[in-house]
Amino acid sequence: MQRTPLHRRLPFGADRTSPIWTEDNCVLCRPPRPIHRRPRVIMLCRTFAAAIVIAAACAIAAPSPAMAAPAAVKVTFVHPERFNDDDFRYRFTPRERAAAVSELTGYIVRAAQSLLKPGASLRIEILDFQRAGIYNPLLGNAANVRILKDITPPRITLRYQLTGGGKPQSGRETLTDMNYLMNPSARFSGDPFVYEKALLADWLRKIAAR
């Protein structure tokens, strides 16, 4: 005699028309649910997705070396109207002098931040600033073109203090370059301070490498 499988036996008092038993609610008869719809799998997927979102948020919030704060650079021109340079001393109007100081300050800050390590602090005081070249003394105030010669290089006197990002440095230096006319890129530049900026950039590279 063929026996009815255990899972198909009816409960006491029930027949096959009873809603108590159907093949749909029999765990052994009904087809299995797709794996992605099973409660445990759904919960695991949600947990995994939440973990990915949290990890991504942490990665965005965490500072990386490339996003670290740049070096703090402060530049001060000390009494530029007293510099040993015709332009700064008497040829520039107060507005032109202020514009020149602003342009040079911005250049020094950008150049220093591109060379120094993040977290470094550099303070610079420009004590004297002589541009390359001279005006023809025979023309007096009528001269408006600087004559560039080997004996008239740019000359900058400064005092500085560098801390953080390496060995602390400080001192007073006078920068000059007797070979400034050998700079091919500066020769065709329209920047009025091209030689002075090149001199400052070279000095910044040196202190950044010490």
Backbone as JSON, one array per atom type, in Angstrom:
{
  "sequence": "MQRTPLHRRLPFGADRTSPIWTEDNCVLCRPPRPIHRRPRVIMLCRTFAAAIVIAAACAIAAPSPAMAAPAAVKVTFVHPERFNDDDFRYRFTPRERAAAVSELTGYIVRAAQSLLKPGASLRIEILDFQRAGIYNPLLGNAANVRILKDITPPRITLRYQLTGGGKPQSGRETLTDMNYLMNPSARFSGDPFVYEKALLADWLRKIAAR",
  "N": [[0.84, -1.19, 0.0], [0.54, 2.18, -0.89], [1.95, 4.82, 0.83], [0.87, 7.96, 2.13], [2.83, 10.83, 1.72], [4.52, 12.3, 4.52], [4.38, 15.08, 4.76], [2.12, 15.63, 3.41], [0.03, 14.7, 4.74], [-3.13, 15.22, 6.21], [-4.11, 17.54, 8.77], [-5.73, 16.57, 11.85], [-9.2, 16.29, 11.5], [-9.35, 17.8, 9.23], [-9.89, 18.3, 5.73], [-9.06, 17.93, 2.22], [-10.12, 20.11, 1.05], [-9.94, 22.03, 2.84], [-8.8, 25.22, 4.01], [-6.64, 24.99, 5.59], [-4.6, 23.46, 4.62], [-2.67, 23.65, 1.76], [-0.95, 23.29, -1.32], [0.49, 25.54, -1.71], [1.02, 26.62, 0.78], [2.54, 24.73, 1.93], [5.66, 23.97, 3.0], [7.26, 22.12, 1.81], [6.12, 21.51, -0.56], [5.61, 23.84, -2.04], [7.1, 25.94, -4.54], [10.52, 27.03, -4.25], [11.38, 30.32, -3.01], [12.74, 32.99, -5.02], [16.23, 33.63, -4.58], [17.01, 36.27, -4.1], [14.8, 37.34, -2.94], [14.39, 36.32, -0.49], [13.92, 36.72, 3.02], [16.23, 36.82, 4.75], [18.32, 37.14, 2.98], [17.61, 39.57, 1.83], [17.89, 41.25, 4.06], [20.66, 41.03, 4.51], [21.64, 42.16, 2.15], [20.74, 44.79, 2.4], [22.18, 45.57, 4.66], [24.8, 45.37, 3.7], [24.74, 47.29, 1.67], [24.33, 49.6, 3.2], [26.72, 49.64, 4.61], [28.53, 50.17, 2.56], [27.76, 52.76, 1.82], [28.35, 54.19, 4.19], [31.13, 53.79, 4.34], [31.95, 55.11, 2.02], [31.21, 57.73, 2.65], [32.91, 58.24, 4.82], [35.36, 58.1, 3.53], [35.24, 60.33, 1.91], [35.07, 62.35, 3.79], [37.43, 62.09, 5.26], [40.57, 63.66, 5.52], [42.99, 63.82, 2.96], [46.52, 63.57, 2.04], [46.83, 65.06, -0.3], [44.82, 66.91, -0.06], [45.48, 68.39, 2.09], [45.99, 71.29, 4.19], [47.55, 74.08, 2.64], [50.91, 75.49, 2.89], [51.38, 78.11, 5.27], [51.84, 81.36, 4.4], [53.26, 84.49, 4.84], [53.81, 87.72, 3.74], [55.58, 90.72, 3.96], [56.13, 93.97, 2.93], [58.46, 96.18, 3.88], [58.26, 99.47, 4.41], [58.14, 100.31, 1.5], [58.36, 102.66, 0.05], [60.82, 103.62, 0.65], [62.7, 102.1, -0.55], [65.76, 101.31, -2.31], [65.31, 101.96, -5.07], [64.43, 103.45, -8.08], [61.79, 103.43, -9.08], [60.11, 102.51, -6.93], [60.76, 104.39, -5.01], [60.27, 107.08, -5.95], [59.15, 107.29, -8.54], [56.85, 105.71, -8.91], [53.39, 106.23, -8.36], [51.45, 106.48, -5.29], [49.31, 104.66, -5.64], [50.24, 103.03, -7.74], [52.5, 101.98, -6.54], [51.35, 100.5, -4.46], [49.94, 98.64, -6.0], [52.05, 97.27, -7.23], [53.3, 96.13, -4.99], [51.21, 94.46, -4.13], [50.97, 92.69, -6.31], [53.52, 91.42, -6.32], [53.52, 90.32, -3.76], [51.39, 88.47, -3.94], [52.48, 86.75, -5.87], [54.74, 85.69, -4.54], [53.52, 84.32, -2.41], [51.97, 82.35, -3.75], [54.0, 80.95, -5.13], [55.58, 80.02, -2.99], [53.76, 78.36, -1.59], [53.42, 76.36, -3.45], [55.8, 75.05, -3.32], [56.63, 74.52, -0.68], [56.15, 72.21, 2.07], [52.94, 70.9, 3.13], [51.52, 72.42, 5.99], [53.73, 73.86, 6.72], [55.18, 77.01, 7.77], [55.83, 80.21, 6.69], [57.39, 83.27, 7.01], [58.06, 86.36, 5.59], [59.95, 89.28, 5.26], [60.33, 91.95, 3.22], [63.0, 93.94, 2.87], [64.49, 95.57, 1.22], [64.31, 96.41, -2.23], [65.41, 96.2, -5.37], [64.98, 96.74, -8.67], [65.83, 95.07, -11.77], [68.19, 96.58, -14.0], [68.61, 100.1, -15.0], [67.53, 103.53, -15.17], [68.27, 105.89, -17.74], [70.51, 108.15, -16.58], [71.04, 110.65, -17.64], [68.75, 111.58, -18.74], [67.04, 112.06, -16.7], [63.96, 112.55, -15.05], [62.55, 112.23, -17.36], [63.21, 109.89, -18.55], [61.93, 106.74, -19.38], [62.39, 104.1, -19.79], [63.93, 101.21, -18.66], [67.3, 100.39, -18.64], [68.92, 97.47, -19.26], [71.7, 95.87, -17.95], [74.71, 93.9, -17.43], [75.83, 94.71, -15.07], [73.81, 95.68, -13.59], [72.01, 94.0, -11.93], [68.99, 92.43, -10.59], [68.23, 93.02, -7.16], [67.5, 91.95, -3.98], [66.76, 92.39, -0.63], [66.02, 90.59, 2.23], [64.29, 89.35, 5.17], [63.63, 86.36, 6.87], [61.62, 83.63, 8.18], [61.21, 80.27, 8.62], [59.22, 77.61, 9.54], [58.11, 74.33, 10.59], [57.35, 71.36, 8.7], [59.94, 70.48, 8.32], [63.44, 71.16, 8.97], [63.78, 74.01, 11.04], [64.28, 77.3, 9.74], [65.9, 80.47, 9.48], [66.79, 83.91, 9.0], [68.69, 86.6, 7.47], [68.96, 87.69, 4.21], [70.54, 88.66, 1.14], [69.52, 88.73, -2.07], [70.65, 88.12, -5.35], [71.44, 88.07, -8.86], [73.83, 87.79, -11.08], [73.82, 86.77, -13.58], [71.41, 87.2, -14.76], [70.52, 88.05, -17.25], [70.82, 85.9, -18.86], [68.65, 84.35, -18.83], [66.46, 82.83, -20.86], [63.65, 82.67, -21.11], [62.74, 84.87, -19.7], [63.54, 86.97, -21.2], [61.79, 87.55, -23.3], [59.47, 88.13, -22.04], [56.55, 89.91, -21.0], [56.19, 90.74, -18.46], [56.7, 93.14, -16.01], [58.16, 92.6, -13.72], [59.66, 90.35, -14.14], [62.35, 89.43, -13.88], [62.87, 89.82, -11.19], [60.95, 88.16, -10.01], [61.84, 85.68, -10.92], [64.23, 85.54, -9.52], [63.32, 85.45, -6.86], [61.81, 83.06, -6.96], [63.82, 81.18, -7.4], [65.24, 81.37, -5.01], [63.26, 80.52, -3.19], [62.96, 77.86, -3.97], [65.39, 76.86, -3.12], [65.36, 77.15, -0.27], [63.23, 75.5, 0.28], [64.25, 73.04, -0.32], [66.2, 72.56, 1.54]],
  "CA": [[0.0, 0.0, 0.0], [1.33, 3.41, -1.0], [1.69, 5.71, 1.97], [0.87, 9.4, 1.83], [3.99, 11.5, 2.33], [4.19, 12.9, 5.81], [4.03, 16.5, 4.67], [0.83, 15.78, 2.75], [-1.05, 14.2, 5.6], [-3.96, 16.32, 6.68], [-4.31, 17.63, 10.22], [-6.94, 15.9, 12.31], [-10.43, 17.04, 11.28], [-9.27, 18.64, 8.02], [-9.88, 17.58, 4.46], [-8.24, 18.62, 1.22], [-10.74, 21.38, 0.66], [-9.76, 22.96, 3.95], [-7.72, 26.2, 3.78], [-5.49, 24.73, 6.46], [-3.5, 22.85, 3.85], [-2.58, 23.78, 0.31], [0.43, 23.1, -1.77], [1.2, 26.82, -1.66], [1.55, 26.91, 2.11], [3.37, 23.61, 2.37], [7.05, 24.36, 2.75], [7.93, 21.11, 1.01], [5.49, 21.41, -1.87], [5.65, 25.08, -2.8], [8.41, 26.2, -5.15], [11.34, 27.93, -3.42], [11.42, 31.72, -3.41], [14.03, 33.43, -5.58], [17.15, 33.9, -3.47], [17.09, 37.69, -3.79], [13.58, 37.77, -2.26], [14.32, 35.69, 0.81], [14.09, 37.76, 4.06], [17.59, 36.91, 5.28], [19.17, 37.69, 1.92], [17.27, 40.99, 1.71], [18.5, 41.96, 5.18], [22.11, 41.09, 4.29], [21.9, 43.12, 1.07], [20.57, 46.13, 2.93], [23.31, 45.85, 5.55], [25.99, 45.58, 2.86], [24.6, 48.59, 0.99], [24.54, 50.64, 4.19], [28.16, 49.68, 4.91], [29.2, 50.84, 1.43], [27.46, 54.2, 1.91], [29.11, 54.74, 5.31], [32.55, 53.8, 3.97], [32.16, 56.18, 1.04], [31.12, 59.01, 3.35], [34.14, 58.4, 5.6], [36.47, 58.36, 2.61], [35.12, 61.72, 1.45], [35.31, 63.27, 4.91], [38.79, 61.98, 5.76], [41.51, 64.46, 4.74], [44.11, 63.12, 2.34], [47.67, 64.44, 1.91], [46.68, 66.0, -1.41], [43.87, 67.93, 0.31], [45.94, 69.03, 3.31], [46.09, 72.74, 4.09], [48.86, 74.5, 2.12], [51.76, 76.23, 3.81], [50.95, 79.47, 5.61], [52.88, 82.29, 3.94], [52.96, 85.9, 5.09], [54.83, 88.58, 3.13], [55.45, 92.12, 4.33], [57.08, 94.92, 2.34], [58.74, 97.16, 4.93], [58.48, 100.81, 3.87], [58.57, 100.23, 0.1], [58.67, 103.99, -0.47], [62.21, 103.92, 0.98], [63.6, 101.17, -1.24], [66.78, 101.88, -3.19], [64.88, 101.74, -6.44], [63.8, 104.68, -8.55], [60.35, 103.27, -9.22], [59.45, 102.45, -5.63], [61.03, 105.57, -4.19], [59.62, 108.33, -6.36], [58.47, 107.26, -9.84], [55.51, 105.16, -8.73], [52.4, 106.91, -7.52], [51.06, 105.58, -4.2], [48.47, 103.57, -6.14], [51.1, 102.12, -8.52], [53.35, 101.27, -5.58], [50.51, 99.5, -3.79], [49.64, 97.58, -6.97], [53.27, 96.48, -7.4], [53.46, 95.33, -3.77], [50.18, 93.42, -4.14], [51.31, 91.68, -7.32], [54.68, 90.67, -5.86], [53.11, 89.53, -2.6], [50.62, 87.32, -4.43], [53.37, 85.8, -6.54], [55.56, 85.0, -3.54], [52.66, 83.39, -1.66], [51.64, 81.2, -4.61], [55.22, 80.18, -5.39], [55.99, 79.35, -1.75], [52.81, 77.29, -1.29], [53.61, 75.26, -4.4], [57.1, 74.42, -3.07], [56.77, 74.1, 0.71], [55.31, 71.11, 2.51], [51.75, 71.31, 3.87], [51.74, 72.62, 7.41], [54.86, 74.76, 6.96], [54.83, 78.42, 7.98], [56.92, 81.06, 6.2], [57.2, 84.72, 7.13], [59.09, 87.08, 4.83], [59.93, 90.74, 5.28], [61.14, 92.53, 2.16], [63.62, 95.13, 3.44], [64.9, 96.41, 0.09], [63.92, 95.79, -3.5], [65.94, 96.95, -6.51], [64.66, 96.07, -9.93], [66.93, 94.94, -12.73], [68.35, 97.7, -14.92], [68.57, 101.47, -14.51], [67.1, 104.55, -16.13], [69.36, 106.74, -18.22], [70.58, 109.29, -15.66], [71.12, 111.91, -18.37], [67.4, 112.01, -19.1], [66.31, 112.42, -15.5], [62.59, 112.01, -14.93], [61.99, 111.98, -18.69], [63.51, 108.51, -18.94], [60.83, 105.82, -19.04], [62.81, 102.75, -20.15], [65.05, 100.72, -17.86], [68.38, 99.82, -19.45], [69.41, 96.25, -18.6], [73.12, 95.58, -18.13], [75.22, 92.87, -16.52], [76.2, 95.31, -13.79], [72.59, 96.17, -12.91], [71.11, 92.86, -11.7], [68.01, 92.63, -9.52], [68.8, 92.81, -5.82], [66.43, 91.94, -2.99], [67.18, 92.08, 0.74], [64.85, 90.12, 2.99], [64.44, 88.6, 6.42], [62.61, 85.3, 6.8], [61.55, 82.58, 9.2], [60.48, 79.1, 8.12], [59.02, 76.56, 10.54], [57.21, 73.26, 10.17], [57.68, 70.69, 7.45], [61.37, 70.21, 8.2], [64.3, 71.89, 9.9], [63.48, 75.45, 11.07], [65.26, 78.17, 9.12], [65.66, 81.9, 9.63], [67.97, 84.71, 8.71], [68.59, 87.77, 6.59], [69.72, 87.4, 3.0], [70.46, 89.56, -0.01], [69.45, 87.91, -3.27], [71.02, 88.78, -6.6], [71.82, 87.14, -9.92], [74.61, 88.51, -12.08], [73.57, 86.14, -14.89], [69.96, 87.28, -15.0], [70.24, 88.26, -18.67], [70.94, 84.61, -19.55], [67.36, 83.66, -18.71], [65.81, 83.01, -22.17], [62.2, 82.87, -20.99], [62.47, 86.21, -19.19], [63.92, 87.97, -22.2], [60.64, 87.9, -24.14], [58.29, 88.26, -21.19], [56.02, 91.26, -20.82], [56.03, 91.0, -17.03], [57.7, 94.13, -15.58], [58.95, 92.08, -12.6], [60.02, 88.97, -14.5], [63.66, 89.07, -13.34], [62.76, 89.77, -9.73], [60.19, 86.96, -9.68], [62.73, 84.54, -11.14], [65.18, 85.54, -8.41], [62.6, 84.99, -5.68], [61.45, 81.65, -7.14], [65.04, 80.38, -7.22], [65.52, 81.34, -3.57], [62.25, 79.68, -2.54], [63.29, 76.45, -4.25], [66.55, 76.49, -2.29], [65.0, 76.95, 1.14], [62.32, 74.36, 0.36], [65.03, 71.81, -0.47], [67.16, 72.4, 2.64]],
  "C": [[0.88, 1.24, 0.0], [0.94, 4.36, 0.11], [1.75, 7.16, 1.51], [2.09, 10.03, 2.47], [3.57, 12.26, 3.57], [3.72, 14.34, 5.67], [2.7, 16.72, 3.98], [-0.31, 15.21, 3.6], [-1.81, 15.38, 6.17], [-3.98, 16.35, 8.2], [-5.63, 16.96, 10.6], [-8.14, 16.82, 12.11], [-10.41, 17.89, 10.05], [-9.34, 17.76, 6.81], [-9.13, 18.43, 3.44], [-8.88, 19.88, 0.69], [-10.56, 22.43, 1.74], [-8.63, 23.93, 3.63], [-6.51, 25.96, 4.65], [-4.32, 24.21, 5.67], [-3.68, 23.14, 2.38], [-1.15, 23.56, -0.07], [1.22, 24.4, -1.72], [1.76, 27.1, -0.29], [2.31, 25.74, 2.7], [4.81, 23.92, 2.01], [7.78, 23.34, 1.88], [7.35, 21.02, -0.39], [5.65, 22.67, -2.7], [7.04, 25.3, -3.39], [9.21, 27.17, -4.29], [11.29, 29.36, -3.94], [12.76, 32.03, -4.1], [14.94, 33.9, -4.46], [17.18, 35.37, -3.09], [15.86, 38.21, -3.06], [13.45, 37.13, -0.89], [14.64, 36.72, 1.89], [15.53, 37.91, 4.53], [18.52, 37.54, 4.25], [18.9, 39.18, 1.76], [17.93, 41.79, 2.82], [20.01, 42.09, 4.99], [22.45, 42.1, 3.21], [21.78, 44.55, 1.57], [21.72, 46.52, 3.84], [24.57, 46.15, 4.75], [25.94, 46.93, 2.17], [24.84, 49.73, 1.97], [26.02, 50.78, 4.53], [28.93, 50.39, 3.81], [28.99, 52.34, 1.51], [28.27, 54.85, 3.02], [30.59, 54.83, 4.97], [32.86, 54.91, 2.98], [32.13, 57.55, 1.71], [32.37, 59.27, 4.17], [35.31, 58.73, 4.7], [36.45, 59.79, 2.11], [35.5, 62.68, 2.57], [36.75, 63.23, 5.39], [39.74, 62.8, 4.91], [42.63, 63.59, 4.19], [45.27, 64.08, 2.23], [47.5, 65.46, 0.81], [45.74, 67.13, -1.05], [44.28, 68.66, 1.58], [46.09, 70.53, 3.09], [47.47, 73.13, 3.58], [49.64, 75.25, 3.18], [51.2, 77.63, 4.04], [52.1, 80.42, 5.28], [52.42, 83.72, 4.17], [54.12, 86.74, 4.57], [54.55, 90.02, 3.5], [56.52, 92.94, 3.63], [57.26, 96.07, 3.34], [59.13, 98.5, 4.3], [58.97, 100.78, 2.42], [58.91, 101.59, -0.5], [60.12, 104.4, -0.17], [63.2, 102.98, 0.29], [64.59, 101.92, -2.12], [66.48, 101.56, -4.65], [64.11, 102.96, -6.89], [62.28, 104.57, -8.62], [59.66, 103.32, -7.86], [59.63, 103.74, -4.84], [60.26, 106.8, -4.66], [58.9, 108.28, -7.71], [57.05, 106.72, -9.72], [54.65, 106.14, -7.94], [52.05, 105.97, -6.36], [50.2, 104.4, -4.67], [49.31, 102.56, -6.92], [52.01, 101.32, -7.59], [52.56, 100.18, -4.88], [50.18, 98.34, -4.72], [50.85, 96.68, -7.18], [53.5, 95.58, -6.19], [52.45, 94.18, -3.74], [50.52, 92.31, -5.14], [52.48, 90.8, -6.86], [54.34, 89.8, -4.66], [52.34, 88.29, -3.03], [51.5, 86.29, -5.11], [54.19, 85.01, -5.53], [54.74, 83.96, -2.79], [52.35, 82.15, -2.5], [52.86, 80.32, -4.86], [55.65, 79.4, -4.16], [55.06, 78.18, -1.43], [52.97, 76.1, -2.24], [54.89, 74.48, -4.11], [57.22, 73.86, -1.66], [55.8, 72.98, 1.06], [54.06, 71.64, 3.22], [52.04, 71.41, 5.36], [52.91, 73.53, 7.73], [54.36, 76.19, 7.11], [56.04, 79.27, 7.6], [56.52, 82.52, 6.35], [58.37, 85.42, 6.45], [58.86, 88.58, 4.99], [60.86, 91.24, 4.19], [61.68, 93.87, 2.67], [64.11, 96.09, 2.36], [64.63, 95.65, -1.2], [64.42, 96.69, -4.63], [65.69, 96.16, -7.78], [65.88, 96.0, -10.83], [66.96, 96.16, -13.64], [68.31, 99.05, -14.23], [67.99, 102.38, -15.59], [68.32, 105.37, -16.54], [69.43, 107.99, -17.34], [70.63, 110.63, -16.37], [69.74, 112.45, -18.72], [66.56, 112.39, -17.89], [64.95, 111.77, -15.45], [61.94, 111.72, -16.27], [62.24, 110.56, -19.15], [62.37, 107.6, -18.49], [61.14, 104.37, -19.42], [64.02, 102.37, -19.3], [66.05, 100.04, -18.79], [68.97, 98.65, -18.67], [70.86, 96.0, -18.97], [73.54, 94.5, -17.15], [75.49, 93.44, -15.14], [74.99, 95.88, -13.05], [71.6, 95.02, -12.68], [70.04, 93.22, -10.67], [68.65, 92.3, -8.18], [67.68, 92.97, -4.79], [67.0, 91.56, -1.63], [65.94, 91.71, 1.54], [65.26, 89.44, 4.28], [63.32, 87.58, 6.45], [62.71, 84.36, 7.98], [60.65, 81.47, 8.67], [60.41, 78.04, 9.2], [58.04, 75.53, 10.0], [57.63, 72.64, 8.86], [59.15, 70.39, 7.26], [62.15, 71.01, 9.23], [63.97, 73.37, 9.87], [64.63, 76.26, 10.46], [64.88, 79.62, 9.37], [66.93, 82.64, 9.28], [67.64, 85.91, 7.84], [69.49, 87.5, 5.4], [69.52, 88.5, 1.97], [70.56, 88.71, -1.27], [69.86, 88.73, -4.48], [71.43, 87.71, -7.6], [72.51, 87.91, -11.03], [74.37, 87.96, -13.48], [72.09, 86.24, -15.28], [69.61, 87.45, -16.46], [70.32, 86.97, -19.47], [69.64, 83.82, -19.49], [66.57, 83.86, -20.0], [64.31, 83.28, -22.07], [61.86, 84.27, -20.51], [62.7, 87.27, -20.25], [62.72, 88.44, -23.02], [59.35, 88.04, -23.34], [57.85, 89.72, -21.11], [55.81, 91.63, -19.37], [57.09, 92.01, -16.57], [58.58, 93.66, -14.43], [59.46, 90.67, -12.89], [61.35, 88.56, -13.88], [63.62, 88.95, -11.82], [61.99, 88.52, -9.28], [61.03, 85.7, -9.87], [63.73, 84.41, -10.0], [64.52, 85.01, -7.14], [62.23, 83.51, -5.78], [62.66, 80.75, -6.93], [65.38, 80.28, -5.73], [64.52, 80.45, -2.83], [62.52, 78.2, -2.78], [64.44, 75.98, -3.36], [66.15, 76.26, -0.84], [64.03, 75.79, 1.3], [63.07, 73.04, 0.31], [66.0, 71.58, 0.68], [66.66, 71.43, 3.7]]
}
